[in-house]
Every structure is written in structure tokens, then in C-alpha cells.
CSV table of N, CA, C and O in Angstrom, one decimal:
chain,number,residue,atom,x,y,z
A,22,UNK,N,-63.1,28.4,103.2
A,22,UNK,CA,-64.6,28.5,103.0
A,22,UNK,C,-65.0,27.2,102.2
A,22,UNK,O,-64.4,26.9,101.2
A,23,UNK,N,-66.0,26.6,102.7
A,23,UNK,CA,-66.6,25.4,102.1
A,23,UNK,C,-67.3,25.8,100.8
A,23,UNK,O,-67.7,27.0,100.6
A,24,UNK,N,-67.4,24.9,99.9
A,24,UNK,CA,-68.0,25.2,98.5
A,24,UNK,C,-69.4,25.8,98.6
A,24,UNK,O,-69.7,26.7,97.9
A,25,UNK,N,-70.2,25.3,99.5
A,25,UNK,CA,-71.6,25.8,99.6
A,25,UNK,C,-71.6,27.2,100.2
A,25,UNK,O,-72.4,28.1,99.8
A,26,UNK,N,-70.6,27.5,101.1
A,26,UNK,CA,-70.5,28.8,101.7
A,26,UNK,C,-70.0,29.8,100.6
A,26,UNK,O,-70.4,30.9,100.5
A,27,UNK,N,-69.0,29.3,99.8
A,27,UNK,CA,-68.4,30.1,98.7
A,27,UNK,C,-69.5,30.4,97.7
A,27,UNK,O,-69.6,31.6,97.2
A,28,UNK,N,-70.3,29.5,97.4
A,28,UNK,CA,-71.4,29.7,96.4
A,28,UNK,C,-72.3,30.8,96.9
A,28,UNK,O,-72.7,31.7,96.2
A,29,UNK,N,-72.7,30.8,98.2
A,29,UNK,CA,-73.6,31.8,98.7
A,29,UNK,C,-72.9,33.2,98.8
A,29,UNK,O,-73.5,34.2,98.5
A,30,UNK,N,-71.6,33.1,99.1
A,30,UNK,CA,-70.8,34.4,99.1
A,30,UNK,C,-70.8,35.0,97.7
A,30,UNK,O,-71.0,36.2,97.5
A,31,UNK,N,-70.6,34.2,96.7
A,31,UNK,CA,-70.5,34.7,95.3
A,31,UNK,C,-71.9,35.3,94.9
A,31,UNK,O,-71.9,36.4,94.3
A,32,UNK,N,-72.9,34.6,95.1
A,32,UNK,CA,-74.3,35.1,94.8
A,32,UNK,C,-74.5,36.4,95.4
A,32,UNK,O,-75.0,37.4,94.8
A,33,UNK,N,-74.1,36.5,96.7
A,33,UNK,CA,-74.3,37.8,97.4
A,33,UNK,C,-73.5,38.9,96.8
A,33,UNK,O,-74.0,40.0,96.6
A,34,UNK,N,-72.3,38.6,96.4
A,34,UNK,CA,-71.4,39.7,95.8
A,34,UNK,C,-71.8,40.1,94.4
A,34,UNK,O,-71.7,41.3,94.1
A,35,UNK,N,-72.3,39.2,93.6
A,35,UNK,CA,-72.8,39.6,92.3
A,35,UNK,C,-74.1,40.4,92.4
A,35,UNK,O,-74.4,41.3,91.6
A,36,UNK,N,-74.9,40.0,93.4
A,36,UNK,CA,-76.2,40.7,93.6
A,36,UNK,C,-75.9,42.2,94.0
A,36,UNK,O,-76.6,43.1,93.7
A,37,UNK,N,-74.8,42.4,94.8
A,37,UNK,CA,-74.4,43.7,95.3
A,37,UNK,C,-74.2,44.7,94.1
A,37,UNK,O,-74.4,45.9,94.2
A,38,UNK,N,-73.7,44.2,93.0
A,38,UNK,CA,-73.5,45.0,91.8
A,38,UNK,C,-74.6,44.9,90.8
A,38,UNK,O,-74.4,45.2,89.6
A,39,UNK,N,-75.7,44.4,91.2
A,39,UNK,CA,-76.9,44.3,90.4
A,39,UNK,C,-76.8,43.4,89.1
A,39,UNK,O,-77.3,43.7,88.1
A,40,UNK,N,-76.1,42.3,89.3
A,40,UNK,CA,-76.1,41.3,88.2
A,40,UNK,C,-77.5,40.8,88.0
A,40,UNK,O,-78.3,40.7,89.0
A,41,UNK,N,-77.9,40.4,86.8
A,41,UNK,CA,-79.2,40.0,86.5
A,41,UNK,C,-79.2,38.5,86.2
A,41,UNK,O,-78.2,37.9,85.9
A,42,UNK,N,-80.4,37.9,86.4
A,42,UNK,CA,-80.6,36.5,86.0
A,42,UNK,C,-79.6,35.5,86.6
A,42,UNK,O,-79.0,34.8,85.8
A,43,UNK,N,-79.4,35.6,87.9
A,43,UNK,CA,-78.4,34.7,88.5
A,43,UNK,C,-78.9,33.3,88.6
A,43,UNK,O,-80.0,33.0,89.1
A,44,UNK,N,-78.1,32.4,88.1
A,44,UNK,CA,-78.4,31.0,88.1
A,44,UNK,C,-77.2,30.2,88.7
A,44,UNK,O,-76.0,30.5,88.4
A,45,UNK,N,-77.5,29.3,89.6
A,45,UNK,CA,-76.5,28.5,90.2
A,45,UNK,C,-76.7,27.0,89.8
A,45,UNK,O,-77.8,26.5,89.9
A,46,UNK,N,-75.6,26.5,89.2
A,46,UNK,CA,-75.6,25.1,88.8
A,46,UNK,C,-74.8,24.2,89.7
A,46,UNK,O,-73.6,24.5,89.9
A,47,UNK,N,-75.3,23.2,90.2
A,47,UNK,CA,-74.6,22.2,91.0
A,47,UNK,C,-74.0,21.2,90.0
A,47,UNK,O,-74.7,20.4,89.5
A,48,UNK,N,-72.7,21.2,89.8
A,48,UNK,CA,-72.1,20.3,88.9
A,48,UNK,C,-71.2,19.3,89.5
A,48,UNK,O,-70.3,18.7,88.9
A,49,UNK,N,-71.3,19.1,90.8
A,49,UNK,CA,-70.5,18.1,91.6
A,49,UNK,C,-70.6,16.7,91.0
A,49,UNK,O,-69.6,16.0,91.0
A,50,UNK,N,-71.7,16.3,90.5
A,50,UNK,CA,-71.9,15.0,89.9
A,50,UNK,C,-71.4,14.9,88.4
A,50,UNK,O,-71.3,13.9,87.9
A,51,UNK,N,-71.1,16.1,87.9
A,51,UNK,CA,-70.8,16.2,86.4
A,51,UNK,C,-69.4,16.6,86.1
A,51,UNK,O,-69.0,16.5,85.0
A,52,UNK,N,-68.7,17.1,87.1
A,52,UNK,CA,-67.4,17.7,86.9
A,52,UNK,C,-66.5,17.4,88.1
A,52,UNK,O,-66.9,17.5,89.2
A,53,UNK,N,-65.2,17.2,87.8
A,53,UNK,CA,-64.3,17.1,88.9
A,53,UNK,C,-63.4,18.4,89.0
A,53,UNK,O,-62.5,18.4,89.7
A,54,UNK,N,-63.8,19.3,88.2
A,54,UNK,CA,-63.0,20.6,88.1
A,54,UNK,C,-63.6,21.6,89.2
A,54,UNK,O,-62.8,22.4,89.8
A,55,UNK,N,-64.9,21.6,89.4
A,55,UNK,CA,-65.5,22.6,90.3
A,55,UNK,C,-66.8,22.0,90.8
A,55,UNK,O,-67.3,21.0,90.3
A,56,UNK,N,-67.3,22.6,91.9
A,56,UNK,CA,-68.6,22.1,92.5
A,56,UNK,C,-69.8,22.8,92.0
A,56,UNK,O,-70.8,22.3,91.8
A,57,UNK,N,-69.6,24.2,91.8
A,57,UNK,CA,-70.7,25.0,91.4
A,57,UNK,C,-70.3,25.9,90.3
A,57,UNK,O,-69.2,26.4,90.2
A,58,UNK,N,-71.3,26.3,89.4
A,58,UNK,CA,-71.1,27.3,88.4
A,58,UNK,C,-72.2,28.3,88.7
A,58,UNK,O,-73.3,28.0,88.9
A,59,UNK,N,-71.8,29.6,88.7
A,59,UNK,CA,-72.7,30.7,88.9
A,59,UNK,C,-72.7,31.4,87.6
A,59,UNK,O,-71.6,31.8,87.1
A,60,UNK,N,-73.8,31.6,87.0
A,60,UNK,CA,-74.0,32.3,85.7
A,60,UNK,C,-74.8,33.5,85.9
A,60,UNK,O,-75.9,33.4,86.5
A,61,UNK,N,-74.4,34.7,85.5
A,61,UNK,CA,-75.2,35.9,85.6
A,61,UNK,C,-75.0,36.8,84.4
A,61,UNK,O,-74.0,36.6,83.7
A,62,UNK,N,-75.8,37.8,84.3
A,62,UNK,CA,-75.8,38.7,83.2
A,62,UNK,C,-75.5,40.1,83.6
A,62,UNK,O,-76.0,40.6,84.6
A,63,UNK,N,-74.6,40.8,82.8
A,63,UNK,CA,-74.3,42.2,83.0
A,63,UNK,C,-75.0,43.0,81.9
A,63,UNK,O,-75.2,42.4,80.8
A,64,UNK,N,-75.2,44.2,82.1
A,64,UNK,CA,-75.9,45.0,81.1
A,64,UNK,C,-75.0,45.7,80.1
A,64,UNK,O,-75.5,46.2,79.0
A,65,UNK,N,-73.7,45.7,80.3
A,65,UNK,CA,-72.8,46.4,79.4
A,65,UNK,C,-71.4,45.8,79.7
A,65,UNK,O,-71.2,45.1,80.7
A,66,UNK,N,-70.4,46.1,78.9
A,66,UNK,CA,-69.1,45.7,79.2
A,66,UNK,C,-68.5,46.3,80.5
A,66,UNK,O,-67.8,45.6,81.2
A,67,UNK,N,-68.9,47.5,80.7
A,67,UNK,CA,-68.5,48.2,82.0
A,67,UNK,C,-69.1,47.4,83.2
A,67,UNK,O,-68.4,47.2,84.2
A,68,UNK,N,-70.4,47.1,83.1
A,68,UNK,CA,-71.0,46.3,84.1
A,68,UNK,C,-70.4,45.0,84.3
A,68,UNK,O,-70.2,44.5,85.5
A,69,UNK,N,-70.1,44.3,83.2
A,69,UNK,CA,-69.4,43.0,83.4
A,69,UNK,C,-68.1,43.1,84.2
A,69,UNK,O,-67.9,42.3,85.1
A,70,UNK,N,-67.3,44.1,83.9
A,70,UNK,CA,-66.0,44.3,84.6
A,70,UNK,C,-66.3,44.6,86.0
A,70,UNK,O,-65.6,44.2,86.9
A,71,UNK,N,-67.3,45.5,86.3
A,71,UNK,CA,-67.6,45.9,87.7
A,71,UNK,C,-68.0,44.7,88.5
A,71,UNK,O,-67.6,44.6,89.7
A,72,UNK,N,-68.9,43.8,88.0
A,72,UNK,CA,-69.3,42.6,88.7
A,72,UNK,C,-68.1,41.8,89.0
A,72,UNK,O,-67.9,41.3,90.1
A,73,UNK,N,-67.3,41.5,88.0
A,73,UNK,CA,-66.1,40.6,88.2
A,73,UNK,C,-65.1,41.2,89.1
A,73,UNK,O,-64.6,40.6,90.0
A,74,UNK,N,-64.8,42.5,88.9
A,74,UNK,CA,-63.8,43.2,89.8
A,74,UNK,C,-64.3,43.2,91.3
A,74,UNK,O,-63.5,43.0,92.2
A,75,UNK,N,-65.6,43.5,91.5
A,75,UNK,CA,-66.1,43.5,92.8
A,75,UNK,C,-66.0,42.1,93.5
A,75,UNK,O,-65.5,42.0,94.6
A,76,UNK,N,-66.3,41.1,92.7
A,76,UNK,CA,-66.2,39.7,93.2
A,76,UNK,C,-64.8,39.4,93.6
A,76,UNK,O,-64.5,38.8,94.6
A,77,UNK,N,-63.8,39.7,92.7
A,77,UNK,CA,-62.4,39.4,93.0
A,77,UNK,C,-61.9,40.1,94.2
A,77,UNK,O,-61.3,39.6,95.1
A,78,UNK,N,-62.3,41.4,94.3
A,78,UNK,CA,-61.9,42.2,95.5
A,78,UNK,C,-62.4,41.7,96.8
A,78,UNK,O,-61.7,41.5,97.8
A,79,UNK,N,-63.7,41.4,96.8
A,79,UNK,CA,-64.4,40.8,98.0
A,79,UNK,C,-63.9,39.4,98.3
A,79,UNK,O,-63.7,39.1,99.5
A,80,UNK,N,-63.6,38.6,97.3
A,80,UNK,CA,-63.0,37.3,97.6
A,80,UNK,C,-61.7,37.4,98.3
A,80,UNK,O,-61.4,36.7,99.3
A,81,UNK,N,-60.8,38.3,97.7
A,81,UNK,CA,-59.5,38.4,98.4
A,81,UNK,C,-59.6,38.9,99.8
A,81,UNK,O,-58.9,38.5,100.7
A,82,UNK,N,-60.6,39.9,100.0
A,82,UNK,CA,-60.8,40.4,101.4
A,82,UNK,C,-61.2,39.3,102.3
A,82,UNK,O,-60.9,39.3,103.5
A,83,UNK,N,-62.0,38.3,101.8
A,83,UNK,CA,-62.5,37.2,102.6
A,83,UNK,C,-61.4,36.1,102.7
A,83,UNK,O,-61.7,35.0,103.3
A,84,UNK,N,-60.3,36.2,102.1
A,84,UNK,CA,-59.2,35.2,102.1
A,84,UNK,C,-59.3,34.2,101.1
A,84,UNK,O,-58.7,33.1,101.2
A,85,UNK,N,-60.1,34.4,100.0
A,85,UNK,CA,-60.2,33.5,98.9
A,85,UNK,C,-59.5,34.1,97.7
A,85,UNK,O,-59.9,35.1,97.2
A,86,UNK,N,-58.4,33.4,97.3
A,86,UNK,CA,-57.6,33.9,96.2
A,86,UNK,C,-58.1,33.3,94.9
A,86,UNK,O,-58.1,32.1,94.7
A,87,UNK,N,-58.5,34.2,94.0
A,87,UNK,CA,-59.0,33.6,92.7
A,87,UNK,C,-57.9,32.9,92.0
A,87,UNK,O,-56.7,33.3,92.0
A,88,UNK,N,-58.2,31.8,91.4
A,88,UNK,CA,-57.3,31.0,90.6
A,88,UNK,C,-57.0,31.6,89.2
A,88,UNK,O,-56.0,31.4,88.6
A,89,UNK,N,-58.0,32.4,88.8
A,89,UNK,CA,-57.8,33.1,87.5
A,89,UNK,C,-59.0,33.9,87.1
A,89,UNK,O,-60.1,33.7,87.7
A,90,UNK,N,-58.8,34.9,86.3
A,90,UNK,CA,-59.8,35.7,85.8
A,90,UNK,C,-59.6,35.9,84.3
A,90,UNK,O,-58.5,36.3,83.9
A,91,UNK,N,-60.5,35.5,83.5
A,91,UNK,CA,-60.4,35.6,82.0
A,91,UNK,C,-61.4,36.5,81.4
A,91,UNK,O,-62.6,36.5,81.9
A,92,UNK,N,-61.1,37.2,80.4
A,92,UNK,CA,-62.0,38.0,79.6
A,92,UNK,C,-62.3,39.4,80.2
A,92,UNK,O,-63.2,40.1,79.7
A,93,UNK,N,-61.4,39.9,81.1
A,93,UNK,CA,-61.7,41.3,81.6
A,93,UNK,C,-61.7,42.3,80.5
A,93,UNK,O,-62.4,43.3,80.6
A,94,UNK,N,-61.0,42.1,79.4
A,94,UNK,CA,-61.0,43.1,78.3
A,94,UNK,C,-62.0,42.7,77.3
A,94,UNK,O,-62.2,43.4,76.3
A,95,UNK,N,-62.8,41.7,77.5
A,95,UNK,CA,-63.9,41.3,76.6
A,95,UNK,C,-65.1,42.2,76.8
A,95,UNK,O,-65.3,42.7,77.9
A,96,UNK,N,-65.9,42.3,75.8
A,96,UNK,CA,-67.2,43.0,75.9
A,96,UNK,C,-68.3,42.0,76.1
A,96,UNK,O,-69.5,42.5,76.2
A,97,UNK,N,-68.0,40.7,76.2
A,97,UNK,CA,-69.1,39.7,76.2
A,97,UNK,C,-69.1,38.8,77.4
A,97,UNK,O,-70.2,38.4,77.8
A,98,UNK,N,-68.0,38.4,78.0
A,98,UNK,CA,-67.9,37.3,78.9
A,98,UNK,C,-66.7,37.4,79.8
A,98,UNK,O,-65.6,37.5,79.3
A,99,UNK,N,-66.9,37.4,81.1
A,99,UNK,CA,-65.8,37.4,82.1
A,99,UNK,C,-66.0,36.2,82.9
A,99,UNK,O,-67.1,35.9,83.4
A,100,UNK,N,-64.9,35.4,83.1
A,100,UNK,CA,-64.9,34.2,83.9
A,100,UNK,C,-64.0,34.4,85.1
A,100,UNK,O,-62.9,34.8,85.0
A,101,UNK,N,-64.6,34.1,86.3
A,101,UNK,CA,-63.8,34.2,87.5
A,101,UNK,C,-63.8,32.8,88.1
A,101,UNK,O,-64.8,32.2,88.5
A,102,UNK,N,-62.6,32.3,88.3
A,102,UNK,CA,-62.4,30.9,88.8
A,102,UNK,C,-62.0,31.0,90.3
A,102,UNK,O,-60.9,31.5,90.6
A,103,UNK,N,-62.9,30.6,91.1
A,103,UNK,CA,-62.6,30.6,92.6
A,103,UNK,C,-62.4,29.2,93.1
A,103,UNK,O,-62.5,28.9,94.3
A,104,UNK,N,-62.1,28.2,92.2
A,104,UNK,CA,-61.8,26.9,92.6
A,104,UNK,C,-63.1,26.1,92.6
A,104,UNK,O,-63.6,25.5,91.6
A,105,UNK,N,-63.7,26.0,93.8
A,105,UNK,CA,-65.0,25.3,94.0
A,105,UNK,C,-66.2,25.9,93.3
A,105,UNK,O,-67.2,25.3,93.2
A,106,UNK,N,-66.0,27.2,93.0
A,106,UNK,CA,-67.1,27.9,92.3
A,106,UNK,C,-66.5,28.7,91.1
A,106,UNK,O,-65.5,29.4,91.2
A,107,UNK,N,-67.0,28.5,89.9
A,107,UNK,CA,-66.6,29.2,88.7
A,107,UNK,C,-67.8,30.1,88.3
A,107,UNK,O,-68.9,29.7,88.3
A,108,UNK,N,-67.4,31.4,88.1
A,108,UNK,CA,-68.5,32.4,87.8
A,108,UNK,C,-68.3,32.9,86.4
A,108,UNK,O,-67.3,33.3,86.0
A,109,UNK,N,-69.5,32.9,85.7
A,109,UNK,CA,-69.5,33.3,84.3
A,109,UNK,C,-70.4,34.6,84.3
A,109,UNK,O,-71.6,34.5,84.7
A,110,UNK,N,-69.8,35.7,84.0
A,110,UNK,CA,-70.6,37.0,83.9
A,110,UNK,C,-70.6,37.3,82.4
A,110,UNK,O,-69.6,37.5,81.7
A,111,UNK,N,-71.9,37.3,81.9
A,111,UNK,CA,-72.0,37.4,80.4
A,111,UNK,C,-73.0,38.5,80.0
A,111,UNK,O,-73.9,38.8,80.8
A,112,UNK,N,-72.8,39.0,78.8
A,112,UNK,CA,-73.8,39.8,78.2
A,112,UNK,C,-75.0,39.0,77.8
A,112,UNK,O,-74.9,37.8,77.6
A,113,UNK,N,-76.2,39.6,77.6
A,113,UNK,CA,-77.4,38.8,77.2
A,113,UNK,C,-77.2,38.0,76.0
A,113,UNK,O,-77.5,36.8,75.9
A,114,UNK,N,-76.7,38.6,74.9
A,114,UNK,CA,-76.5,37.9,73.6
A,114,UNK,C,-75.6,36.8,73.7
A,114,UNK,O,-75.8,35.7,73.2
A,115,UNK,N,-74.5,36.9,74.5
A,115,UNK,CA,-73.5,35.9,74.6
A,115,UNK,C,-74.1,34.7,75.4
A,115,UNK,O,-73.9,33.5,75.1
A,116,UNK,N,-74.8,35.1,76.5
A,116,UNK,CA,-75.4,34.0,77.3
A,116,UNK,C,-76.5,33.2,76.5
A,116,UNK,O,-76.5,32.0,76.6
A,117,UNK,N,-77.2,33.9,75.6
A,117,UNK,CA,-78.2,33.2,74.8
A,117,UNK,C,-77.5,32.3,73.8
A,117,UNK,O,-77.9,31.2,73.5
A,118,UNK,N,-76.4,32.8,73.2
A,118,UNK,CA,-75.6,32.0,72.2
A,118,UNK,C,-75.1,30.7,72.8
A,118,UNK,O,-75.2,29.7,72.2
A,119,UNK,N,-74.4,30.8,74.0
A,119,UNK,CA,-73.7,29.7,74.5
A,119,UNK,C,-74.6,28.8,75.4
A,119,UNK,O,-74.3,27.6,75.5
A,120,UNK,N,-75.7,29.3,75.9
A,120,UNK,CA,-76.7,28.5,76.7
A,120,UNK,C,-76.0,27.5,77.7
A,120,UNK,O,-76.3,26.3,77.6
A,121,UNK,N,-75.2,28.0,78.5
A,121,UNK,CA,-74.5,27.2,79.5
A,121,UNK,C,-75.4,26.4,80.4
A,121,UNK,O,-75.1,25.2,80.7
A,122,UNK,N,-76.5,27.0,80.8
A,122,UNK,CA,-77.5,26.3,81.7
A,122,UNK,C,-78.0,25.0,80.9
A,122,UNK,O,-78.0,24.0,81.5
A,123,UNK,N,-78.3,25.2,79.7
A,123,UNK,CA,-78.8,24.0,78.9
A,123,UNK,C,-77.7,23.0,78.7
A,123,UNK,O,-77.9,21.8,78.9
A,124,UNK,N,-76.5,23.5,78.4
A,124,UNK,CA,-75.4,22.6,78.1
A,124,UNK,C,-75.1,21.7,79.4
A,124,UNK,O,-75.0,20.5,79.3
A,125,UNK,N,-75.0,22.3,80.5
A,125,UNK,CA,-74.7,21.6,81.7
A,125,UNK,C,-75.9,20.7,82.2
A,125,UNK,O,-75.7,19.8,82.9
A,126,UNK,N,-77.1,21.1,81.9
A,126,UNK,CA,-78.2,20.2,82.3
A,126,UNK,C,-78.3,19.0,81.4
A,126,UNK,O,-78.9,18.0,81.9
A,127,UNK,N,-77.7,19.0,80.3
A,127,UNK,CA,-77.8,17.8,79.4
A,127,UNK,C,-76.6,16.9,79.6
A,127,UNK,O,-76.6,15.8,79.0
A,128,UNK,N,-75.7,17.2,80.4
A,128,UNK,CA,-74.5,16.4,80.6
A,128,UNK,C,-74.9,15.3,81.6
A,128,UNK,O,-75.5,15.5,82.5
């Protein structure tokens, strides 16, 4: 799956589990690690895990093996690394604290 297709796939799958405030950052010109970052918000730690778990399950079904998943036991932030797309699922307060959108727009 090409990176733009994977980006659309990710957005679709996090929307399926009602992730809020989905933002897609094109970081191809800023990073050699990934092409896109998807940042979204979950309403609780259970919701964070549900979003990440659904994404991992659907990616595997589509033939995309995640490179890693970090923070599943966290109550604040789960990161799913799909190679060309890295997904940050965050609680509102954590998202506000780290301001990834602002950070990556300033690079």
C-alpha cells in the first residue's frame, strides 16, 4: 500500500472507532522516518486502546504489519507505527501539552 493510500486507510479506521479531532500532517519534507503523521484524540484510556487495537487489527487484515505499538498500557498516549504513517492517539490533556501539530509545523 502506498503512503497516501495508507494515510487514507488509517483515517478511515480511526474514524470507525469515533476518534476525535483527526489531523493529518505531511512530514515528507521534514522527516526521513515517515511520510505522514495522523494525530487523533480518544475520550478515555479505554477509547485510546480501542482505537489503536482496531487500527492494528485492520492493518494486519489489509496486509500491513505494524512496526510497533507503544503506550497500550498508558492512559494518555498510544503510538502505532505503520512505517509510512505514524499514528498518535492521545487524550485531550496530553495532546494539548505536547502540541505535536504546532511542533511539526515549526520544523
